[in-house]
C-alpha cells in the first residue's frame, strides 16, 4: 500500500514542478481518486488547490470526500467557494450531505446557496435525518421505474438515468404514489424478454428499512442478506433512497473502531489521527486516565481504612495486584464477548436478564476455579490456611461480581442509550479495583482477626 | 430482528406439523434463505433434514453455508451424503471450499467424490490456497470475455453465463492466455453501442490482487476503492477468480471480533457461542485468566521482596492500585489506538520505529501529567513530599514504559507474525503490574530509606 502511495506522490509532484497544466491533467486522469486523496495531505495547500482545479468535478468530488474534515474549510477558501460548490454538486448526495454536515454552519449555508438547485434541495433533505440512521447514510441517486412499463422500456430509462445513479445494480419498482412495490436486479432485467411487463417479472418481496432505522441495524441487514444495496422507505412506504454496501462497510469499520476505543477508554470514539502532535494526542487521552486515577485513589482510601490489619499482616499486600488484576481481566473478557456479540447480532440486547444470568453462571465457575487455584497457592506460599481462604474467597466473589458487571453495563447502555463511554473496560476495571479491595480487606478482617 | 426470527420459526413449525410437503415447500419458497438459516438451530435435527430435503439445492446451499460448522457433520449424515454433495455442488465455489475446509478430512474426501466433477475440481483448487489469503476467499464464478468481441456479443455471453456467476456487475476482459487485460462494469457495457469492440471500451487500468495477498489487505483495498469485487490473479497475471464485497464484509467483521478478543485475552478469537453451556464458556476463558493470575503472583513476589519497607510505611500500599491500574489503562489506550490503526490502514506497521517513537512521546506527556497530579495528591493526602515524589515518579516512569509497550507489541506481532494472543491487553497489563511494582518499590527504597 505504502509503495503505491509513494509512487503516486512522486508522479503528482513531478507534474506540478514541470508547471504544465496539460501534463498534470493527464497524470491525474490516470490515477484513481482514492489514491490521489491519500497523498493530497502530503503536498502543500497551493499544490492541493492546483490538483483540484485541474480535475473534473466528479473525480475531484471523490477526492474531496476522503480528505480530513478539519482541514476542509481552509482548503475550500483557497479553492474558491463556487468551485467547491461545483465539486459538491458532482458528489453523490449522501456523501455531499455527510461532508456538509461536518462543516461550520455558515460555510455550509454559503455552499448550499452556490450549488445546483436540485442537488442542494436533495442534500438539504438528507441533512434533516439523524446522522446515525438509514436516512443519514442513504443516497437519493437510485433508479426507480413504474410497474406498468416493459423490460425494454425499463432498459431505456436506465440508459438515460444510469450515469447519475450511484448504483443501478438493483432497479426499484414503484406505483404512481411512489410506494415501493418490487425490485429487479440489473441481471434479471437483461435476461428478461424486452416485451414483458415489469410487474410480471419483478420480485414482490422487497426487504427495506425505515428511514429512521439505526445505521448499525442497516449494516447487519445488508451483511446478513449479502445485499449490494437496501431501499429506504418512509412510514407510508414511499421510496426515499438507498443505502449502498460501500457505506455499510464504512459503518461497520467505524462501529468496530468505536467499540475498540470504548474498551480502552480513549475519549475519541473515532480513533486517533496518527499525524496529530504528541501533545494533542496526550491531551485527548488524559481526561479519562486522570479521572480513572482518582477512582483508583478511592481504592487507596479503602485500603487506608484497613491499614491496621495491613500493618499487622504485610503478606496481604502481596496478593493485592493479583486480586485487582484478575478481577479486571475477568470483567474485560465478559465485556468484550457481550459488546462484540451485540455488534454482530449474536447477543440479543432485548433479553437483558437472559444475557446477564448466563454471564453470571460463567462468572461463578470462573471465580470458583480462580479462587481455588490462587487461594491454594497463597496457603502453600505463606503457610497460612486462613490467608488462603481470604485470598481465594475474595477472588471468587470479586470475579463473579465483575463478570456480571461486564455483561450488565454494555447491555444496559445499549438499551437505554446513555453515554457509551460508561461501558468502557477501564471504567469497570477501576470500579472493580475499589470493590475488590473492599471485599478482600473486609474478608481479611472477618477471618484473620479473631 | 428477533421478531422476524420468531415469525419465521412459527411459519416453518406450523408447516412441519401439518405434514404436507407441498405446503412446506411453498412456505420455504417465500422465505429468504438467510432467515431460514437463522431459525434452523431452533428446530430438531429431523425437522432440519425435512426442510433441507424440500428446498431446491441452490437455496438449501445458502442455508447450509450459514449453519454452525461444528454441528454440520451430524446433520450431513442424517441428510445423506449424496444430497449433501448436491447441495455443495449448487453452492458458490468459494463458500463450498470454505465449508469443506472446516470438515473432518475423511468426510471432505467422500463429499468431493460425490460432487459434480467440475465443481469438485474448482473447489479442490481453492482448497490449496491459504485460508486467510485472497485465494482462500475468492470465488471462481465470474464472467470473463475475450477482448476482441463486440459489446453485443459480450451481452450474449452474459445471458448464457450470468445465472452461474456470483457477480456479473463487473465483466473482466482477458487475452487468449487468460491474462487479465481490462474491466468493464455491466452498466458501461449496457450503455455502449452494440457493435463496438470490447478492447476499445474497456478500462485498461485494472486494480487486482495476487492470489497470495492477505485477506485483510484485500478488504482494505475493496473498502478504499469502494469496489463490489476485485479480481485475483496469479504471479503470471492470469485471472484466477474474484473476491466479492460480501466476503469482504465477513472478513472485516471477523477481524474486528479477533482484535476485540485479543484486547480482552479471550482465547477464542472467533468470539463465544452465546448458546454454549456456562461451564464450556468458563473453560474457554479460564486458561488465560489463570495464566495471568500467576503473572500477578510474580508481582506479589516482587512486593514480598520489599516487605520490610512496606511494613515500615503502610501508606505505600494505598497507592499500589493507582499505580498498577493507571499504568494498565495507559497501556490499553495505546494498544487500542495502534491495533485499530493497523486494521484500518491508518497506522503503517512497516514503519515500526516511527510508530513507537510517536507513541513514546505521547506516553511521556501522559506519564508526566499523571505523575504530577497523583504525586501532588499523595503529598497533600499523606503530608509527605518524599512519598509524593515516589508515587509521582513511579507513575510517570511506568506509564511511559507501558505506552511504548502498548504500541510496540502489536506492531512487532504484526511484523513477525507470532501468536497474536501475545498482543492481548491483559497480557501487557499483567506484565506492567509486575514492572510497575518493581519501579515503585525500588524508587521508594532509594528515596525513602536514607
Short mmCIF file of N, CA and C in Angstrom, two decimals, chain B residues 145-149 173-181 199 238-239:
data_model
loop_
_atom_site.label_atom_id
_atom_site.label_comp_id
_atom_site.label_asym_id
_atom_site.label_seq_id
_atom_site.Cartn_x
_atom_site.Cartn_y
_atom_site.Cartn_z
N UNK B 145 -14.62 -12.22 -20.56
CA UNK B 145 -14.85 -12.25 -22.01
C UNK B 145 -13.53 -11.95 -22.72
N UNK B 146 -13.47 -12.37 -24.00
CA UNK B 146 -12.27 -12.11 -24.80
C UNK B 146 -12.28 -10.66 -25.24
N UNK B 147 -11.10 -10.08 -25.41
CA UNK B 147 -11.03 -8.66 -25.72
C UNK B 147 -11.45 -8.31 -27.14
N UNK B 148 -11.46 -9.33 -28.06
CA UNK B 148 -11.72 -8.99 -29.46
C UNK B 148 -13.17 -9.20 -29.90
N UNK B 149 -14.12 -9.34 -28.98
CA UNK B 149 -15.52 -9.46 -29.38
C UNK B 149 -16.21 -8.09 -29.24
N UNK B 173 -12.03 -8.71 -18.79
CA UNK B 173 -11.59 -8.95 -20.15
C UNK B 173 -10.22 -9.62 -20.12
N UNK B 174 -10.10 -10.73 -20.86
CA UNK B 174 -8.83 -11.47 -20.88
C UNK B 174 -8.34 -11.66 -22.30
N UNK B 175 -7.03 -11.93 -22.48
CA UNK B 175 -6.50 -12.28 -23.80
C UNK B 175 -6.54 -13.80 -23.96
N UNK B 176 -5.93 -14.35 -25.04
CA UNK B 176 -6.06 -15.80 -25.28
C UNK B 176 -5.35 -16.63 -24.20
N UNK B 177 -4.33 -16.01 -23.52
CA UNK B 177 -3.68 -16.79 -22.45
C UNK B 177 -4.33 -16.56 -21.09
N UNK B 178 -5.57 -16.01 -21.11
CA UNK B 178 -6.31 -15.77 -19.88
C UNK B 178 -5.66 -14.73 -18.98
N UNK B 179 -4.80 -13.87 -19.55
CA UNK B 179 -4.25 -12.76 -18.76
C UNK B 179 -5.30 -11.68 -18.64
N UNK B 180 -5.43 -11.13 -17.46
CA UNK B 180 -6.39 -10.05 -17.22
C UNK B 180 -5.90 -8.77 -17.90
N UNK B 181 -6.66 -8.25 -18.86
CA UNK B 181 -6.20 -7.06 -19.58
C UNK B 181 -7.13 -5.86 -19.43
N UNK B 199 -12.28 -4.20 -26.68
CA UNK B 199 -10.96 -3.64 -26.46
C UNK B 199 -10.99 -2.10 -26.46
N UNK B 238 -2.50 -14.23 -14.76
CA UNK B 238 -3.71 -14.92 -15.23
C UNK B 238 -4.85 -14.71 -14.24
N UNK B 239 -6.05 -14.52 -14.77
CA UNK B 239 -7.23 -14.33 -13.92
C UNK B 239 -7.62 -15.66 -13.29
#
